[in-house]
Tab-separated table of C-alpha atoms in Angstrom:
chain	number	residue	atom	x	y	z
A	1	MET	CA	0.000	0.000	0.000
A	2	ALA	CA	1.438	3.375	-1.024
A	3	ALA	CA	2.426	5.691	1.794
A	4	SER	CA	0.240	8.737	2.360
A	5	PHE	CA	1.611	12.242	1.875
A	6	GLY	CA	2.226	12.694	5.595
A	7	GLU	CA	3.978	9.332	5.822
A	8	GLN	CA	6.220	10.297	2.901
A	9	LEU	CA	7.299	13.423	4.759
A	10	ARG	CA	7.899	11.516	7.975
A	11	LEU	CA	9.957	8.828	6.223
A	12	ALA	CA	12.030	11.489	4.447
A	13	ARG	CA	12.650	13.240	7.758
A	14	GLU	CA	13.605	10.070	9.614
A	15	ALA	CA	15.904	9.014	6.760
A	16	ARG	CA	17.884	12.216	7.330
A	17	GLY	CA	17.889	11.829	11.107
A	18	ILE	CA	16.038	15.131	11.674
A	19	THR	CA	13.754	15.531	14.698
A	20	LEU	CA	10.511	17.465	14.873
A	21	ARG	CA	12.042	19.594	17.645
A	22	HIS	CA	14.829	20.660	15.283
A	23	ILE	CA	12.328	21.646	12.575
A	24	SER	CA	10.217	23.532	15.114
A	25	ASP	CA	13.262	25.460	16.375
A	26	GLN	CA	14.306	26.384	12.844
A	27	THR	CA	10.859	27.311	11.478
A	28	HIS	CA	9.045	28.406	14.687
A	29	ILE	CA	6.204	26.043	13.757
A	30	PRO	CA	4.684	24.371	16.874
A	31	ILE	CA	5.436	20.650	17.133
A	32	ARG	CA	1.722	19.815	17.296
A	33	TYR	CA	1.296	21.351	13.827
A	34	LEU	CA	4.212	19.308	12.473
A	35	GLU	CA	2.721	16.138	13.959
A	36	ALA	CA	-0.634	16.986	12.366
A	37	ILE	CA	1.056	17.406	8.957
A	38	GLU	CA	2.723	13.993	9.236
A	39	SER	CA	-0.637	12.490	10.260
A	40	ASP	CA	-2.488	14.088	7.290
A	41	ASP	CA	-4.734	15.828	9.843
A	42	TYR	CA	-5.074	19.475	8.820
A	43	LYS	CA	-7.927	20.435	11.151
A	44	PRO	CA	-5.648	21.742	13.963
A	45	LEU	CA	-3.807	23.990	11.462
A	46	PRO	CA	-4.926	27.608	10.925
A	47	GLY	CA	-5.730	26.956	7.253
A	48	GLY	CA	-5.261	28.688	3.921
A	49	ILE	CA	-1.948	30.326	3.100
A	50	PHE	CA	-0.551	29.445	6.542
A	51	ASN	CA	-0.889	25.718	5.839
A	52	ARG	CA	0.999	26.112	2.574
A	53	SER	CA	3.726	28.092	4.291
A	54	PHE	CA	4.097	25.393	6.972
A	55	ILE	CA	4.309	22.637	4.321
A	56	LYS	CA	6.980	24.516	2.323
A	57	SER	CA	9.060	25.271	5.439
A	58	TYR	CA	8.828	21.641	6.586
A	59	ALA	CA	9.812	20.315	3.139
A	60	LYS	CA	12.759	22.698	2.919
A	61	GLN	CA	14.116	21.526	6.274
A	62	ILE	CA	14.128	17.846	5.253
A	63	GLY	CA	15.274	18.361	1.644
A	64	PHE	CA	11.883	17.429	0.181
A	65	ASP	CA	10.873	19.072	-3.114
A	66	GLU	CA	8.724	22.055	-2.083
A	67	LYS	CA	6.547	22.056	-5.211
A	68	GLU	CA	5.883	18.333	-4.845
A	69	ALA	CA	5.080	18.891	-1.164
A	70	ILE	CA	2.490	21.579	-1.955
A	71	GLU	CA	0.886	19.356	-4.596
A	72	GLY	CA	0.772	16.452	-2.138
A	73	TYR	CA	-0.824	18.674	0.523
A	74	LEU	CA	-3.473	20.033	-1.875
A	75	ARG	CA	-4.258	16.550	-3.170
A	76	THR	CA	-4.663	15.174	0.365
A	77	ALA	CA	-6.739	18.182	1.446
A	78	ARG	CA	-9.112	17.700	-1.493
A	79	GLU	CA	-9.451	13.997	-0.724
A	80	GLN	CA	-10.384	14.883	2.861
A	81	GLY	CA	-12.838	17.551	1.743
A	82	GLU	CA	-10.805	20.337	3.339
A	83	PRO	CA	-11.432	23.700	1.592
A	84	ASP	CA	-8.468	25.674	0.261
A	85	GLU	CA	-8.977	29.120	1.780
A	86	VAL	CA	-6.399	30.833	-0.423
A	87	ALA	CA	-8.099	33.106	-2.937
A	88	THR	CA	-7.282	32.128	-6.525
A	89	THR	CA	-9.083	35.054	-8.201
A	90	PRO	CA	-6.603	37.793	-9.084
A	91	TYR	CA	-7.063	41.085	-7.285
A	92	LYS	CA	-9.055	43.600	-9.290
A	93	SER	CA	-8.336	47.273	-8.853
A	94	HIS	CA	-11.298	49.445	-7.894
A	95	VAL	CA	-9.759	52.450	-9.637
A	96	TYR	CA	-11.323	52.985	-13.057
A	97	THR	CA	-9.002	52.443	-16.006
A	98	ASP	CA	-9.945	52.526	-19.670
A	99	GLY	CA	-7.148	50.218	-20.791
A	100	GLY	CA	-5.420	52.997	-22.751
A	101	THR	CA	-2.705	55.501	-21.997
A	102	ARG	CA	-3.911	58.182	-19.601
A	103	SER	CA	-2.862	61.758	-20.074
A	104	PRO	CA	-0.351	63.005	-17.423
A	105	LEU	CA	-2.674	65.971	-16.825
A	106	VAL	CA	-5.593	63.656	-16.057
A	107	THR	CA	-3.388	61.637	-13.717
A	108	LEU	CA	-2.300	64.833	-11.932
A	109	LEU	CA	-5.900	66.008	-11.565
A	110	LEU	CA	-6.970	62.643	-10.172
A	111	THR	CA	-4.089	62.736	-7.705
A	112	VAL	CA	-5.052	66.233	-6.554
A	113	VAL	CA	-8.700	65.222	-6.126
A	114	ILE	CA	-7.780	62.103	-4.139
A	115	LEU	CA	-5.406	64.045	-1.886
A	116	ALA	CA	-8.067	66.723	-1.339
A	117	VAL	CA	-10.660	64.121	-0.343
A	118	LEU	CA	-8.216	62.419	2.029
A	119	SER	CA	-7.202	65.745	3.578
A	120	LEU	CA	-10.854	66.710	4.066
A	121	GLY	CA	-11.517	63.354	5.740
A	122	VAL	CA	-8.543	63.773	8.094
A	123	TYR	CA	-9.597	67.337	8.956
A	124	ALA	CA	-13.173	66.238	9.667
A	125	ALA	CA	-11.942	63.370	11.875
A	126	VAL	CA	-9.594	65.645	13.861
A	127	HIS	CA	-12.282	68.289	14.246
A	128	TRP	CA	-14.799	65.706	15.466
A	129	TYR	CA	-12.290	64.270	17.943
A	130	GLN	CA	-11.414	67.711	19.334
A	131	ARG	CA	-15.104	68.595	19.792
A	132	ARG	CA	-15.775	65.297	21.561
A	133	GLU	CA	-12.806	65.762	23.907
A	134	ALA	CA	-13.851	69.354	24.627
A	135	ALA	CA	-17.396	68.235	25.422
A	136	ARG	CA	-16.092	65.477	27.695
A	137	SER	CA	-13.769	67.874	29.520
A	138	GLY	CA	-16.582	70.393	29.956
A	139	SER	CA	-18.910	67.787	31.458
A	140	ASN	CA	-16.252	66.842	34.047
A	141	THR	CA	-15.543	70.450	35.127
A	142	GLN	CA	-17.356	71.579	38.297
A	143	PRO	CA	-18.716	75.200	38.373
A	144	ALA	CA	-16.767	77.569	40.635
A	145	ASN	CA	-18.420	79.029	43.747
A	146	THR	CA	-18.227	82.744	42.909
A	147	GLN	CA	-20.797	83.921	45.461
A	148	GLY	CA	-18.925	82.742	48.565
A	149	THR	CA	-21.993	80.814	49.766
A	150	GLN	CA	-21.809	77.744	51.959
A	151	PRO	CA	-22.796	74.360	50.543
A	152	ALA	CA	-26.410	73.327	50.964
A	153	ASN	CA	-25.477	70.457	53.280
A	154	PRO	CA	-23.358	71.919	56.146
A	155	THR	CA	-22.486	68.414	57.449
A	156	VAL	CA	-20.378	67.538	54.405
A	157	ASN	CA	-16.637	67.779	55.072
A	158	GLN	CA	-15.136	70.337	52.682
A	159	ASN	CA	-11.714	68.611	52.828
A	160	SER	CA	-12.973	65.117	52.046
A	161	THR	CA	-11.553	63.478	48.904
A	162	THR	CA	-14.040	62.843	46.122
A	163	THR	CA	-14.080	59.219	44.995
A	164	GLN	CA	-13.247	58.977	41.320
A	165	THR	CA	-14.528	56.090	39.264
A	166	MET	CA	-12.636	54.585	36.360
A	167	PRO	CA	-14.107	55.730	33.042
A	168	ALA	CA	-15.864	53.069	31.060
A	169	ALA	CA	-13.741	51.402	28.404
A	170	GLU	CA	-14.638	51.973	24.774
A	171	PHE	CA	-14.886	49.324	22.082
A	172	ARG	CA	-11.486	50.040	20.561
A	173	ASN	CA	-7.758	49.378	20.905
A	174	ILE	CA	-8.111	45.613	21.424
A	175	SER	CA	-4.702	43.917	21.817
A	176	ILE	CA	-3.594	40.294	22.245
A	177	THR	CA	-0.425	39.347	24.160
A	178	ALA	CA	0.966	36.007	25.366
A	179	ARG	CA	3.328	34.800	28.089
A	180	ASP	CA	4.807	32.202	25.714
A	181	LYS	CA	5.092	31.753	21.936
A	182	VAL	CA	1.659	30.824	20.578
A	183	TYR	CA	-0.175	31.139	17.283
A	184	VAL	CA	-3.409	33.149	17.028
A	185	SER	CA	-5.567	34.266	14.109
A	186	TRP	CA	-8.141	37.015	13.906
A	187	VAL	CA	-10.885	38.509	11.729
A	188	VAL	CA	-11.701	42.235	12.033
A	189	ASP	CA	-15.325	42.875	11.086
A	190	ASN	CA	-15.766	41.047	7.743
A	191	ALA	CA	-12.147	41.285	6.588
A	192	ARG	CA	-10.056	38.282	5.555
A	193	LYS	CA	-8.644	36.061	8.314
A	194	LEU	CA	-5.080	36.862	9.344
A	195	GLY	CA	-2.776	35.490	12.027
A	196	GLY	CA	0.710	35.010	13.345
A	197	PHE	CA	2.891	34.062	16.292
A	198	ILE	CA	3.002	36.234	19.427
A	199	GLY	CA	4.930	35.886	22.653
A	200	PRO	CA	7.188	37.635	25.180
A	201	ASP	CA	9.848	38.350	22.561
A	202	LYS	CA	7.383	39.298	19.823
A	203	ALA	CA	5.122	42.263	19.257
A	204	ALA	CA	1.549	42.003	20.465
A	205	ALA	CA	-1.247	41.417	17.961
A	206	GLY	CA	-3.076	44.691	17.466
A	207	PRO	CA	-4.219	47.079	18.587
A	208	PHE	CA	-7.401	46.484	16.595
A	209	SER	CA	-10.230	49.031	16.314
A	210	PRO	CA	-13.153	47.114	14.790
A	211	LYS	CA	-16.443	48.789	13.988
A	212	GLU	CA	-18.663	45.804	14.767
A	213	ARG	CA	-16.703	42.750	15.959
A	214	LEU	CA	-13.323	41.072	16.445
A	215	LEU	CA	-13.104	37.256	16.175
A	216	ILE	CA	-9.990	35.712	17.789
A	217	ARG	CA	-9.076	32.024	17.251
A	218	TYR	CA	-6.491	30.019	19.202
A	219	ASP	CA	-5.664	26.546	20.452
A	220	LYS	CA	-7.531	25.680	23.658
A	221	ALA	CA	-4.266	24.584	25.264
A	222	ASP	CA	-2.870	28.103	24.713
A	223	ALA	CA	-5.809	29.954	26.318
A	224	PRO	CA	-4.124	30.305	29.779
A	225	LEU	CA	-1.120	31.937	28.088
A	226	LEU	CA	-3.164	34.637	26.338
A	227	GLU	CA	-4.224	38.042	27.600
A	228	ILE	CA	-6.679	40.274	25.762
A	229	THR	CA	-7.053	43.963	26.632
A	230	ILE	CA	-9.849	46.326	25.598
A	231	ASP	CA	-8.850	49.980	25.641
A	232	GLY	CA	-5.985	49.090	28.014
A	233	ARG	CA	-8.122	47.015	30.412
A	234	PRO	CA	-7.636	43.212	30.512
A	235	ILE	CA	-10.677	41.000	30.108
A	236	LYS	CA	-11.624	38.643	32.950
A	237	LYS	CA	-10.321	35.466	31.310
A	238	VAL	CA	-9.635	34.075	27.876
A	239	PRO	CA	-12.136	31.199	27.468
A	240	ASP	CA	-10.361	27.815	27.630
A	241	ASP	CA	-13.432	25.707	26.811
A	242	THR	CA	-13.499	26.806	23.195
A	243	THR	CA	-11.090	27.716	20.405
A	244	GLN	CA	-12.307	31.236	19.762
A	245	VAL	CA	-13.696	34.373	21.400
A	246	GLU	CA	-15.875	36.940	19.652
A	247	ILE	CA	-15.845	40.507	20.997
A	248	THR	CA	-18.490	42.872	19.636
A	249	LYS	CA	-19.575	46.420	20.353
A	250	ASP	CA	-22.636	44.956	22.108
A	251	ASN	CA	-20.910	42.416	24.394
A	252	TYR	CA	-17.414	43.840	25.097
A	253	GLU	CA	-18.458	45.257	28.485
A	254	GLU	CA	-19.350	41.739	29.692
A	255	PHE	CA	-15.712	40.703	29.283
A	256	LEU	CA	-14.607	43.512	31.620
A	257	ARG	CA	-17.039	42.854	34.501
């Protein structure tokens, strides 16, 4: 019986005396992902372009032909009914072109118009932000006592310290950090799924400022290592009974209680 694709990789690795730990150290791919590749089990992997990258890096480490490795992976994935998440449709520009040579004057005018629109958008955003901050500062300012009158309640101690409450967090600036090297992926609103490795010696994922939702996926075993902050405030706990957490503008306050 012919060896499966994963078995071919494992046999090639063992023939060269290379351990999975060595490949993991060289490629920064977790050992559990490498074991899944050799077992032809792609469900634990993040999917799409990341799977292809893992296969190519693995093949390179053991001297296996990278093109043949990708073909073997795609063939096995199709046999298992696993979808290939990598988009095969070429990117289409949303800028109108007529297929001919555009006049330099037209190009200059378009550039000026685009820059003007962008500048107007930036100005409007800055103006809105300044007005909001001014309104917030005004609401927190107490009116001065210009008449020299005593407070209505004479029993209140004038020197007592007013208790200040922490302002409510806003649904923005969501960051993901980890105490050890782990792999996470995320989807901001309806954008395409992205991901990468984070850890103590790597930059945090984010900050993200979604309009509607942020979907974070991870391995359940890595949940205790993760910390998610919303507007600088950590959530209660990263769920370890599932492989993902969805934070929306309607439920983010529940994570902070």
